[in-house]
């Protein structure tokens, strides 16, 4: 490093060329780096979704879920298997280790589900790999001034098709379109007259509407092959109506004789509204690896161009959520924070040194460090995202630390009267080992983060790598560019020298304070221990959370009414909520979908609804998203007391409401599980800090069970399975074929009229044909019984599980609420086979905390090892390590002042802090050892080290703090998510910087043999009490006096000898 500095000073043009090459590489890399909201997250979770139309939750569990669970439980690397069974659908969730990818087991999963024995009516199970890209990147609503629904929907489809051709767009999902089908509604009396069944009609339609490939004919004469196909397609509804079913001697029976054929339009069980008007919802899905920022910008540009076209002039498309726009705003905010932090740091340097040229050199070094970092990110395939740029913005002060230490020391040598080149050379050489050690310690503390697994590892590894890259770049700049520029630009100051600086009042007071602390070492250390214990207590009582809330300006309202609620009634509740939203000026727009279901659910959910709400820009409202939710939540829930209504910020979509804990209670004994669930709910609801408890088993659905009389069925030629299959077709219809209609193919659905399902009596009169062609009424072979079934059946590890959602008050943090729940369950003394566990955010927090604590511990060990190598001592590094507990005092205080709980983000900030705070101690300890090597006593070296290193320590601390300040103040979009990192670093660094100046000299004085017993007291023969240090000083004075006397005698001796010789 020293030779590198000397080379840079001697070869300035070569240094400039190297820097220009790095700038070019970094600039090109910056234009090619992908831009994302967050690092690419690949949770090792797969879902097997199966649709079983018409089946209740218990039947879905018995016939679909349990067989799938049994077969999938043996998949390689499986860590957990859970499931949800509800009406008409089954979900089996497979979780694997984070060191695996779903691609590794995809083939095994697909083979397993394809070989699982499932009912014939159940559809083929779908394998779904959970991915962040499953969430829409843009959410839009389309409305039209055209009253023609068909034309409106055709325009929407055409628009979506054109937009899907944009590179980077995977697909556009359209919700709220009318579903069209050719309805063949059977006349039951006519069927009975002609002895025809539903399956007969469907079979005849299929048989007369075919396009079937046959084989290839080889034409040897012509010399080519001819493909052959059997064709007989029905041409329109009129031909379908005239389809001959029976050709009797006296008449032909056509389809029109036994059925009413028409084009049927249905909303498909979903109604979509935008700002209280009928609308269609469009969701743009990004392709894997696509750049949301650039693709969304191109998408919006193309959308605007298409809407200007005459073809779509009656169409209006409004955007509710645009991930790309939010990313751009968030990243722009980080860029602003980065630049403003750098400018503030340069002002600080000028304030201390009072020289414009020194900040100019620092200002020139910043782009070199930052752009070189971008080049390193490009070659390691890391994207620009909130974490990587957040690491840069948080580390802008650290980027300057190395350069500031070098430029300050060069300036100090200039103040001694040295010429610029000599000052640059010697000033850099004096601190190069210290800044190398500082860089290595900060880099080494992030090394364990790379080995953190799970979601936390995937989120923060890019941040750690970015900080390390930026520090290495800043080290390179500090030992090459800075001394080279300093040797050319800086000049010897006219009105200031180092001696005068040391005589300033604040420097004298600092030296006195250092001397006082060294005389009262025990008292100072005792006070530091008390402060540390107070800090540890503060952290303990502050509470914990997984991730901080973000002000995204977008929220979701989820509505669930009683099972069996009609769609119209659900829509009425939605309209009431819309009216409430309309009264709030903070609301910009809202998109409502009544009858919506989850993206992996196949059930008819007419009792559910979702309302996506977009708030106005943050600058136009005086409350955050979270504050808005707190204000309106009660009013929204009061619109329908019978409905369960949740208001969720977008950042927590899928994770439940804020201030909630998910509690899973499992037991194989259903009766014991019911009892445990009831007891837990009752006890929790008695707690003052618990607002409510809801259970996944809280609702039941009424169902009509068809109980087949086996004897009667056998006598009439039926097996129970035949009865079930016939009833399924009778109630759901039979898709016979497709027919070309209105420019597209429409399904032909052969079904009974609606009145067949209007009453139990009508249902019992459904005629079912047996193998002999005889028609038997359902009531003759089966009875109807009313029953209730759970709406949702949860299982975990193939054990029945109840999922309780516990809502707690704002006075509790996440971990405090979880502890309260644990205490309540412990007091209940449940059966030993009844197990419970935390889910949701608490589960992720429990997974993350041990790993982060291990990362912190390993980071401290690595710092110690680096210091041992630096100082060639096993004792001296302990003085450096002691700065870490000093920092925790400031961490606790900063979190308490800002009312922030300890989160995963804050703990990553603590890791960052550990790497920073040791740098001040390194400067002091390294300087002490340098002065001792020059012959200075240990005590004097300790005193002078604080005095000489005070300015660089203060400058680097203030620049680091100010560099992080814009980010910490949450200036701009998206800053809330990473602000706690800055808060803990600023608090910890402020406390440790002040305490380091006094505590580290004391610690070092105990380590060094010369000063270890310096305060030990003795009594002289004269009765005077003196310390060991005073004894040492007297010995030094006596040795100095003896030396001077011997020197004087040596000087006098030659004169005497010369005189005698002359005589």
PDB file of C-alpha atoms in Angstrom, residues 6 20 32 135 240 398 413 444 457 576 586 700 707 743 753 868 970 1018 1038 1053:
ATOM      1  CA  UNK A   6       4.488   6.567  -3.677  1.00  0.00           C
ATOM      2  CA  UNK A  20     -10.575   7.075 -16.176  1.00  0.00           C
ATOM      3  CA  UNK A  32     -26.634  -2.138 -17.992  1.00  0.00           C
ATOM      4  CA  UNK A 135     -47.610 -10.388  -8.157  1.00  0.00           C
ATOM      5  CA  UNK A 240     -76.988 -26.449 -33.866  1.00  0.00           C
ATOM      6  CA  UNK A 398     -17.686   5.516   5.240  1.00  0.00           C
ATOM      7  CA  UNK A 413       2.214  17.316   7.863  1.00  0.00           C
ATOM      8  CA  UNK A 444     -14.890  -8.630   7.660  1.00  0.00           C
ATOM      9  CA  UNK A 457     -29.954 -13.718   3.712  1.00  0.00           C
ATOM     10  CA  UNK A 576     -70.986   0.776   1.632  1.00  0.00           C
ATOM     11  CA  UNK A 586     -56.504  11.102   1.066  1.00  0.00           C
ATOM     12  CA  UNK A 700     -69.288 -23.429   8.606  1.00  0.00           C
ATOM     13  CA  UNK A 707     -77.211 -40.293   0.965  1.00  0.00           C
ATOM     14  CA  UNK A 743     -65.298 -14.262 -34.158  1.00  0.00           C
ATOM     15  CA  UNK A 753     -82.930 -25.375 -16.313  1.00  0.00           C
ATOM     16  CA  UNK A 868      -4.172  -9.406  15.827  1.00  0.00           C
ATOM     17  CA  UNK A 970     -37.003   9.248   5.487  1.00  0.00           C
ATOM     18  CA  UNK A1018       3.172   4.248  47.491  1.00  0.00           C
ATOM     19  CA  UNK A1038      16.807  11.025  37.340  1.00  0.00           C
ATOM     20  CA  UNK A1053      36.953  15.814  29.397  1.00  0.00           C
TER      21      UNK A1053
END
